[in-house]
CSV table of C-alpha atoms in Angstrom, one decimal:
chain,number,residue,atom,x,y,z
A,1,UNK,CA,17.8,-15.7,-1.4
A,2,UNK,CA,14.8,-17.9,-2.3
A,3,UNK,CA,13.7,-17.9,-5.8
A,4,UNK,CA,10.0,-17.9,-5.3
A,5,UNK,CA,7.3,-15.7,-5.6
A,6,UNK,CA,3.8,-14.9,-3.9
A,7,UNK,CA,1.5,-14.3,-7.3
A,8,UNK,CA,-1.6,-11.5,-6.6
A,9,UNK,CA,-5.0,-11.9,-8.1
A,10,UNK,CA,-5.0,-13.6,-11.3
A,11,UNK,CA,-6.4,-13.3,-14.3
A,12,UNK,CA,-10.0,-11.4,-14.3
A,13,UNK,CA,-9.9,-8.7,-11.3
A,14,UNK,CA,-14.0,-8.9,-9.9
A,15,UNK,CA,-13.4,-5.5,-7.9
A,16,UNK,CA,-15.4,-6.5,-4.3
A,17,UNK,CA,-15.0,-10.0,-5.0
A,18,UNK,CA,-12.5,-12.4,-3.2
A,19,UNK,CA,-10.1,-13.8,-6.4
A,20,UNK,CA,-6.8,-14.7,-4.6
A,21,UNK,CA,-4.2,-16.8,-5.6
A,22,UNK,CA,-2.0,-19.5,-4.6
A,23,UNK,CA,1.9,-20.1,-3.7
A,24,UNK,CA,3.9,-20.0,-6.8
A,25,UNK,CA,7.0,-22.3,-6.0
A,26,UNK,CA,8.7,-24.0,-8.8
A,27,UNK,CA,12.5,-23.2,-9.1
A,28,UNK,CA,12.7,-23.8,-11.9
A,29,UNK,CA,12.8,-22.6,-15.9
A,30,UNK,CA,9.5,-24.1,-18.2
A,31,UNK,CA,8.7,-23.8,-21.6
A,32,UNK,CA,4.9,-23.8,-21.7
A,33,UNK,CA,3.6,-25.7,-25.2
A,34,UNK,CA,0.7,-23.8,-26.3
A,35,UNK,CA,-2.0,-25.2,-28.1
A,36,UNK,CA,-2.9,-24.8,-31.5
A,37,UNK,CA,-6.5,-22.8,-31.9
A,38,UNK,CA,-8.8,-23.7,-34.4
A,39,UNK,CA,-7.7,-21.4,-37.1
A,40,UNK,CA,-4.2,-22.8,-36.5
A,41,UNK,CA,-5.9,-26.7,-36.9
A,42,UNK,CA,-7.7,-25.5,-39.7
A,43,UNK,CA,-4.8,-23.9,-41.3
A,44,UNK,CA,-2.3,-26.9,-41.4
A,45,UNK,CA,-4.8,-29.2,-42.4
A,46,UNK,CA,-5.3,-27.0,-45.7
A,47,UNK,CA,-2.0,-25.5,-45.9
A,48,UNK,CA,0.4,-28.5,-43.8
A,49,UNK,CA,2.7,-27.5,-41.2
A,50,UNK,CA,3.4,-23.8,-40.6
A,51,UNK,CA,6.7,-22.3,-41.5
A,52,UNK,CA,8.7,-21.2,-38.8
A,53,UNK,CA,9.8,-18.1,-40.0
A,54,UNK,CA,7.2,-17.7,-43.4
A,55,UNK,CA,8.6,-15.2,-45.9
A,56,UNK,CA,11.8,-14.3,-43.7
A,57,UNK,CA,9.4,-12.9,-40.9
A,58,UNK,CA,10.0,-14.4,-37.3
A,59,UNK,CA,6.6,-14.9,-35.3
A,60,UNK,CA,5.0,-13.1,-32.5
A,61,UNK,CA,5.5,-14.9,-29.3
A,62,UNK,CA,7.2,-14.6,-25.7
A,63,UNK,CA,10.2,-15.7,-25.9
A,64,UNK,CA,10.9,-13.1,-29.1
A,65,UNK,CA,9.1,-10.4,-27.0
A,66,UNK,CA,8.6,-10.9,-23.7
A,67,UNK,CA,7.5,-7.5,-22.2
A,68,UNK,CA,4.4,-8.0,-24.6
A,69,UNK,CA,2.7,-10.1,-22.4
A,70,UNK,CA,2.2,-10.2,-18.2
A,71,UNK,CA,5.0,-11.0,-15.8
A,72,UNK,CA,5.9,-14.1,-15.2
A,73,UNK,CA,5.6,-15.7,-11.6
A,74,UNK,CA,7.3,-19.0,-12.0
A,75,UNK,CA,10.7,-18.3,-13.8
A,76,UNK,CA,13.2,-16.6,-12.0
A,77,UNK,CA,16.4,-14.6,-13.0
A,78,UNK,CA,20.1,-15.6,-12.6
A,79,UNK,CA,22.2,-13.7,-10.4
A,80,UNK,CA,24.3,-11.3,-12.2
A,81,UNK,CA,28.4,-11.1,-10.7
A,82,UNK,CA,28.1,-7.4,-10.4
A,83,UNK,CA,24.8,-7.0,-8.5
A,84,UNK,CA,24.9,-5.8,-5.4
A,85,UNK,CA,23.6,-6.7,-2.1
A,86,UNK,CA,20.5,-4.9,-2.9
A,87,UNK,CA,20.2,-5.5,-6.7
A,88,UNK,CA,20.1,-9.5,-5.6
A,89,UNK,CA,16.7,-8.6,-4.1
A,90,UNK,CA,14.7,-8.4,-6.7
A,91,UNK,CA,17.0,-9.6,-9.4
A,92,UNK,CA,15.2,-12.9,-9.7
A,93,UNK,CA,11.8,-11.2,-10.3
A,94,UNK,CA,13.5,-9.9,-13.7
A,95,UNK,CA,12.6,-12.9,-15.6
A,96,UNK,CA,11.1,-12.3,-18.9
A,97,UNK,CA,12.3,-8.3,-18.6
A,98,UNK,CA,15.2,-6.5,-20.9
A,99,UNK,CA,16.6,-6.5,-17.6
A,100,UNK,CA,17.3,-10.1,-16.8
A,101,UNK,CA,20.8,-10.6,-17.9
A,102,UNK,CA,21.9,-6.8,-18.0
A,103,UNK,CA,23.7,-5.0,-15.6
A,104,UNK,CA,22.5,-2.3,-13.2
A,105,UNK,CA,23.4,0.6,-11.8
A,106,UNK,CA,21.5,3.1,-9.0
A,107,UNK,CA,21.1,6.5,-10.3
A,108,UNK,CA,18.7,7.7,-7.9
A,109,UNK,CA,18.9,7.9,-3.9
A,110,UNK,CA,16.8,9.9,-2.0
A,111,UNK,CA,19.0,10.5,0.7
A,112,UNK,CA,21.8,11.4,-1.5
A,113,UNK,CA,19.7,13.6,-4.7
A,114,UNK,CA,17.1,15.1,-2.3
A,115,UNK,CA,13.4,13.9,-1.6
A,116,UNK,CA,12.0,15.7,-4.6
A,117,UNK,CA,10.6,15.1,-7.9
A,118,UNK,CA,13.2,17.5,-10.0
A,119,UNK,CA,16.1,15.3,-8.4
A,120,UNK,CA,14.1,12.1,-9.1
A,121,UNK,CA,13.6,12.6,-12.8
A,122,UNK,CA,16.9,14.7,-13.4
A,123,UNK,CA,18.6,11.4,-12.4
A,124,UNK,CA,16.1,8.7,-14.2
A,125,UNK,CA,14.9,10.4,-17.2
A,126,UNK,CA,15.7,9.1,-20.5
A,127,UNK,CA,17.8,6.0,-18.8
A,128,UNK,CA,15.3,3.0,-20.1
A,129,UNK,CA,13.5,0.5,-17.6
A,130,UNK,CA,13.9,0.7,-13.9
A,131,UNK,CA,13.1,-0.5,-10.9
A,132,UNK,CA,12.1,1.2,-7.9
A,133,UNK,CA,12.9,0.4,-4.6
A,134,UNK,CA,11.9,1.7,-1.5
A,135,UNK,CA,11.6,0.8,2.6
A,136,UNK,CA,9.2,1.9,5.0
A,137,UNK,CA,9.8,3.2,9.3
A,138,UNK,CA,7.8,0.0,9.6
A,139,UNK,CA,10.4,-2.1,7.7
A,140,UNK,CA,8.4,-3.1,4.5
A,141,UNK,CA,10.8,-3.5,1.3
A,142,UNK,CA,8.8,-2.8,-1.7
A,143,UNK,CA,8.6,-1.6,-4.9
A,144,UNK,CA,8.3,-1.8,-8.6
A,145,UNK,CA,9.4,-2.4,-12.3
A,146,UNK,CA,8.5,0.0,-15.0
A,147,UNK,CA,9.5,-1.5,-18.3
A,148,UNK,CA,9.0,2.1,-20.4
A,149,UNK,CA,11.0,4.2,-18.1
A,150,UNK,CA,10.9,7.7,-17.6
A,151,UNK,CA,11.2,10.6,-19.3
A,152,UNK,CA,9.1,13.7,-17.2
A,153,UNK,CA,6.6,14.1,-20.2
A,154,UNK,CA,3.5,13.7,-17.7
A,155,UNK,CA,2.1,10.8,-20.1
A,156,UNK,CA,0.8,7.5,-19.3
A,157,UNK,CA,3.9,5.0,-19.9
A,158,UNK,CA,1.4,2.0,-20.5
A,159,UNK,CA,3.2,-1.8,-20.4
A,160,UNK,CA,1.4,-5.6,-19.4
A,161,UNK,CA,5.0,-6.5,-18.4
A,162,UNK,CA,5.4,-3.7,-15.4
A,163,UNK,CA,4.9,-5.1,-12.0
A,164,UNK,CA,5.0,-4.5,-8.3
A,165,UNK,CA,6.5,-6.3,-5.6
A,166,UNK,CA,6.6,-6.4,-1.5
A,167,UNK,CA,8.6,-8.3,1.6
A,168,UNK,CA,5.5,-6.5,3.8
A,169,UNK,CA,7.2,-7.8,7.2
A,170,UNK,CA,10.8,-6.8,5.7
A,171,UNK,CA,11.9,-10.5,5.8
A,172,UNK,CA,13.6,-10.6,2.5
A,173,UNK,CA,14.8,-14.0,3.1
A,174,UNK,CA,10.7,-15.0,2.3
A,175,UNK,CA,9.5,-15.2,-1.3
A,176,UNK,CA,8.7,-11.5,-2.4
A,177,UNK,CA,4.7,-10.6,-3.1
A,178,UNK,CA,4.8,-10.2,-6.8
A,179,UNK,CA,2.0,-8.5,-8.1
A,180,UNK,CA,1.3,-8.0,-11.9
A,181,UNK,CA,-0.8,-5.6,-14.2
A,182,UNK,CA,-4.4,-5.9,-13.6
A,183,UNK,CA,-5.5,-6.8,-17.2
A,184,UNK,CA,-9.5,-6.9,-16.7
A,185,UNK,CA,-11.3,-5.9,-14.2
A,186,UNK,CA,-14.8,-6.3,-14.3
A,187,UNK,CA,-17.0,-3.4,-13.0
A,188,UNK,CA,-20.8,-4.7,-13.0
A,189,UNK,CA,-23.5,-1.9,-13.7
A,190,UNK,CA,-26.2,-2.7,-12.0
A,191,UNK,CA,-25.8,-4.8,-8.4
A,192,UNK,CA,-23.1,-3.6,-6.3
A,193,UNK,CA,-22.8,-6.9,-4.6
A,194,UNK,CA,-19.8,-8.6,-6.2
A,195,UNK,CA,-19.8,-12.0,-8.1
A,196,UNK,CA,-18.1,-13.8,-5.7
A,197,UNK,CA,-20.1,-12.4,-2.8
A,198,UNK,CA,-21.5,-15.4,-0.2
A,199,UNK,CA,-24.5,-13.4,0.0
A,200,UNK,CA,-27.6,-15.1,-1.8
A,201,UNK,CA,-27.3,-12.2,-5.0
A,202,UNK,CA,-26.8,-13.7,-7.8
A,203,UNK,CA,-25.8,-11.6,-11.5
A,204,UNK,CA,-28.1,-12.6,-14.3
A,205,UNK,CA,-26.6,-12.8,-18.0
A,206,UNK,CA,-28.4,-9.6,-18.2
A,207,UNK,CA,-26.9,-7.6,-15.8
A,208,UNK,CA,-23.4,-8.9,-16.8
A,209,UNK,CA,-23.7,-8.1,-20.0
A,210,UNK,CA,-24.4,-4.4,-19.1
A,211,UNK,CA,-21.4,-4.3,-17.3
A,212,UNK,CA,-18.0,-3.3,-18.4
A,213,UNK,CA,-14.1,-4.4,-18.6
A,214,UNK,CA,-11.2,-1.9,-18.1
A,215,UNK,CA,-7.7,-2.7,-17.5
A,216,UNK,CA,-4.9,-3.4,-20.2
A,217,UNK,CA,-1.5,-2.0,-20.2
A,218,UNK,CA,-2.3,1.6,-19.9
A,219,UNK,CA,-1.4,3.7,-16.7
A,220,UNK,CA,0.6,0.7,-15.4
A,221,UNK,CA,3.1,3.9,-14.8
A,222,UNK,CA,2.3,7.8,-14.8
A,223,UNK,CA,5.2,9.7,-15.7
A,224,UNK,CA,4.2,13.0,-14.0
A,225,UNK,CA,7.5,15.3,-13.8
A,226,UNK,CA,6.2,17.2,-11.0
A,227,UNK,CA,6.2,14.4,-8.6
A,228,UNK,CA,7.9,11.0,-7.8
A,229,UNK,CA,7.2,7.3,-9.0
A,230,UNK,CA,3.5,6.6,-9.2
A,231,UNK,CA,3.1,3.2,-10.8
A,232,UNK,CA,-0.9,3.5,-11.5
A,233,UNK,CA,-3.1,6.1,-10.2
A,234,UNK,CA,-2.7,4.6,-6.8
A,235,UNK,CA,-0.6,1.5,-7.0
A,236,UNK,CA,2.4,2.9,-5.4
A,237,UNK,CA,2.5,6.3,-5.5
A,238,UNK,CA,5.6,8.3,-3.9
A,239,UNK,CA,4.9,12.0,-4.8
A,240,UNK,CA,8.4,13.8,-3.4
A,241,UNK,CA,8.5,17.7,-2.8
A,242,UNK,CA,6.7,19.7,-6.0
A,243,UNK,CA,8.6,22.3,-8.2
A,244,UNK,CA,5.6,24.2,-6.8
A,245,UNK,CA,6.6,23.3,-3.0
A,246,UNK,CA,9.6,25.8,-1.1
A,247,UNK,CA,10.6,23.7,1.6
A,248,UNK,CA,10.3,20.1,2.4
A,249,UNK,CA,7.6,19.7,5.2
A,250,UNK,CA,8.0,15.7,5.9
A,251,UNK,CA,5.2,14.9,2.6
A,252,UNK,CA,8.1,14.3,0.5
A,253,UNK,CA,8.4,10.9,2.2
A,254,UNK,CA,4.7,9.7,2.2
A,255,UNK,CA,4.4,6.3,0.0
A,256,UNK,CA,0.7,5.6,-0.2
A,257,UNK,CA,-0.7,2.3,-2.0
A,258,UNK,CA,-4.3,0.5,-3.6
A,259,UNK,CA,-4.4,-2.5,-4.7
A,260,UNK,CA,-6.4,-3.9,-7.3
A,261,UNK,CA,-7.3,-1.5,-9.6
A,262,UNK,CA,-4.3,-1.4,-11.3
A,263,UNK,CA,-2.6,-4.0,-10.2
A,264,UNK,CA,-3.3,-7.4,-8.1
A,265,UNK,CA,-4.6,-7.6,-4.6
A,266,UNK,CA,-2.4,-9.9,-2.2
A,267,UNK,CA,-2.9,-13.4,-1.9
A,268,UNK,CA,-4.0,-11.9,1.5
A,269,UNK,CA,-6.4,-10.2,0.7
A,270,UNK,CA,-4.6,-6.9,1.5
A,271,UNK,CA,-5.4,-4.4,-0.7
A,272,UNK,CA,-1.7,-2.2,0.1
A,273,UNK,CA,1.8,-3.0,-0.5
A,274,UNK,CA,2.9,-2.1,3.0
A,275,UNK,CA,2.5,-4.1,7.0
A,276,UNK,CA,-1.2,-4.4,7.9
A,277,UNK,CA,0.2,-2.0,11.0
A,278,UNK,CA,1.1,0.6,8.4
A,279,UNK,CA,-2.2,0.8,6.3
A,280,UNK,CA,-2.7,2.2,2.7
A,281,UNK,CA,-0.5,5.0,3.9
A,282,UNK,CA,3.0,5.4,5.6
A,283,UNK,CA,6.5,7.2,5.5
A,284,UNK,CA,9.7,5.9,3.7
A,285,UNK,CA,12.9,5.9,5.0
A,286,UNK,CA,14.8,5.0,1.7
A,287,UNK,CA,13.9,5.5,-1.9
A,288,UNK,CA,16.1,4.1,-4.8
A,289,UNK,CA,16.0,3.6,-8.1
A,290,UNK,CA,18.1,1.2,-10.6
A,291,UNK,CA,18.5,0.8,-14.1
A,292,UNK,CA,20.1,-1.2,-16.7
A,293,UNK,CA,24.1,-0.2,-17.6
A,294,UNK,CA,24.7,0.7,-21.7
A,295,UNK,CA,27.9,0.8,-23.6
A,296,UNK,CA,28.2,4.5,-25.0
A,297,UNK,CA,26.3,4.2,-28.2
A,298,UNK,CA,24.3,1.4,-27.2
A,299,UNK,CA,20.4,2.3,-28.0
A,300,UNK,CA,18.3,2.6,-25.0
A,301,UNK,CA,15.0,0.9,-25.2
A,302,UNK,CA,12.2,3.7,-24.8
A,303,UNK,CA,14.2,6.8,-24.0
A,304,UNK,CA,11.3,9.0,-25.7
A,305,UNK,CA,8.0,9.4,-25.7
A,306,UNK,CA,5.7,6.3,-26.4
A,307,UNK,CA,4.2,6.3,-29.7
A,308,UNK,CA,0.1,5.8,-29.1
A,309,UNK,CA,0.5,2.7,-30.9
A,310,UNK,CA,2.5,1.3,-28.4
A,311,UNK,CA,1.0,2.9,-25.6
């Protein structure tokens, strides 16, 4: 298994424009020294150094809380003894998650709990952060990490640290796609010709300052209970048969992705998680779902609804 990932689009989304990124291959653990701001400079040269924990409180930063900020595409997760075959996949893309040195466990198989949303959320509801797993007739392996979990009450489970990730040949022995939370993505209001365009447009100061940023955390996962995972409006989106369906007609298995609205394009510039052969849309063949293993009594991390503060 190599412990390297493909990084999407980084940093500011232009929607129409042509931001891709680069190989991300270090193997390696890093601790990135940030540098002081100015109100930091300012600060010690008033006050001296800063406290490391002033008046008993410990500070705000990544390695304290992790899932506060985007996934990380150059530190990679330890194998765990008791992961499976399958759980080794994406294990190393669980750096920087609750996840990383915890257990798992599958709760939910398609083939074994039926291809429909009551049996999806009956099994994954209330069970913390998951990850989703799925394979396509044309071989892709793909799927996602929702740090907030499920619990059926058809709200937006927002989180900067959810990602999605694709082998879109099926090779698993290749560095997965990684793609993170779209944070900003900058949707101009005049010229529909994008920033980055060849073209001779250019936008003026004006013009970009009448346009307008949207992204963040939110909708990084929709927890509808009448249908499957959907992580974004049309990220990966695996609806399952409805309450509201009587028979399964085939639709249960359709797995449809966008990329770039909610989360990052390919370096490729393919905007879907799946082959190039298979398109934005196609049928699965296996849908899975694991989470993290709790000793009995053991709080589970977002087994509620999400307080509007958080979300």
């Amino acid at each position: 298994l190599s412990c390297s990932f493909v990084g999407g689009v980084d940093g500011i989304i232009r929607l129409g424009g042509d931001h891709r990124a680069g190989f991300c291959r270090r193997r390696s653990r890093r601790v990135v020294m940030r540098e002081k701001d100015l109100g930091e400079k300012l600060f010690g040269l008033i006050f001296g150094k800063q406290e490391e924990t002033p008046l008993g409180f410990q500070r705000f930063d990544r390695d304290r809380f992790p899932e506060q900020y985007e996934a990380t595409l150059d530190e990679f997760a330890d194998p765990v003894a008791s992961d499976t075959e399958e759980m080794a996949l994406f294990r190393p893309m669980l750096a920087r998650t609750q996840l990383v040195t915890r257990e798992l466990q599958l709760l939910y198989d398609a083939e074994e709990h039926g291809w429909t949303a009551s049996a999806f959320h009956e099994c994954v509801n209330k069970k913390g952060a998951g990850v989703v797993l799925a394979v396509t007739e044309g071989g892709t392996v793909c799927g996602g990490y929702n740090p907030k979990g499920w619990v059926g009450y058809g709200e937006s489970r927002g989180s900067l640290a959810s990602f999605l990730f694709t082998w879109p040949g099926g090779d698993t022995s290749k560095p997965a796609i990684k793609l993170r939370k779209v944070v900003r993505a900058w949707f101009p209001s005049k010229s529909t010709c994008p920033a980055t365009c060849s073209c001779s447009t250019t936008f003026s100061s004006d013009s970009l300052s009448r346009g307008t940023f949207q992204g963040g955390k939110s909708m990084s996962v929709l927890d509808d209970p009448e249908t499957g995972p959907k992580f974004g409006a049309d990220g990966l989106v695996v609806m399952l048969m409805s309450p509201f369906q009587t028979e399964l007609d085939g639709s249960e298995k359709i797995a449809s992705s966008k990329l770039g609205t909610f989360y990052e394009v390919r370096p490729d510039g393919v905007r879907h998680l799946f082959s190039k052969a298979e398109g934005k849309k196609t049928k699965l063949v296996s849908l899975r779902a694991y989470f993290g293993v709790y000793e009995e009594g053991e709080e589970i991390p977002f087994d509620d609804a999400v307080p509007v503060a958080l979300e």
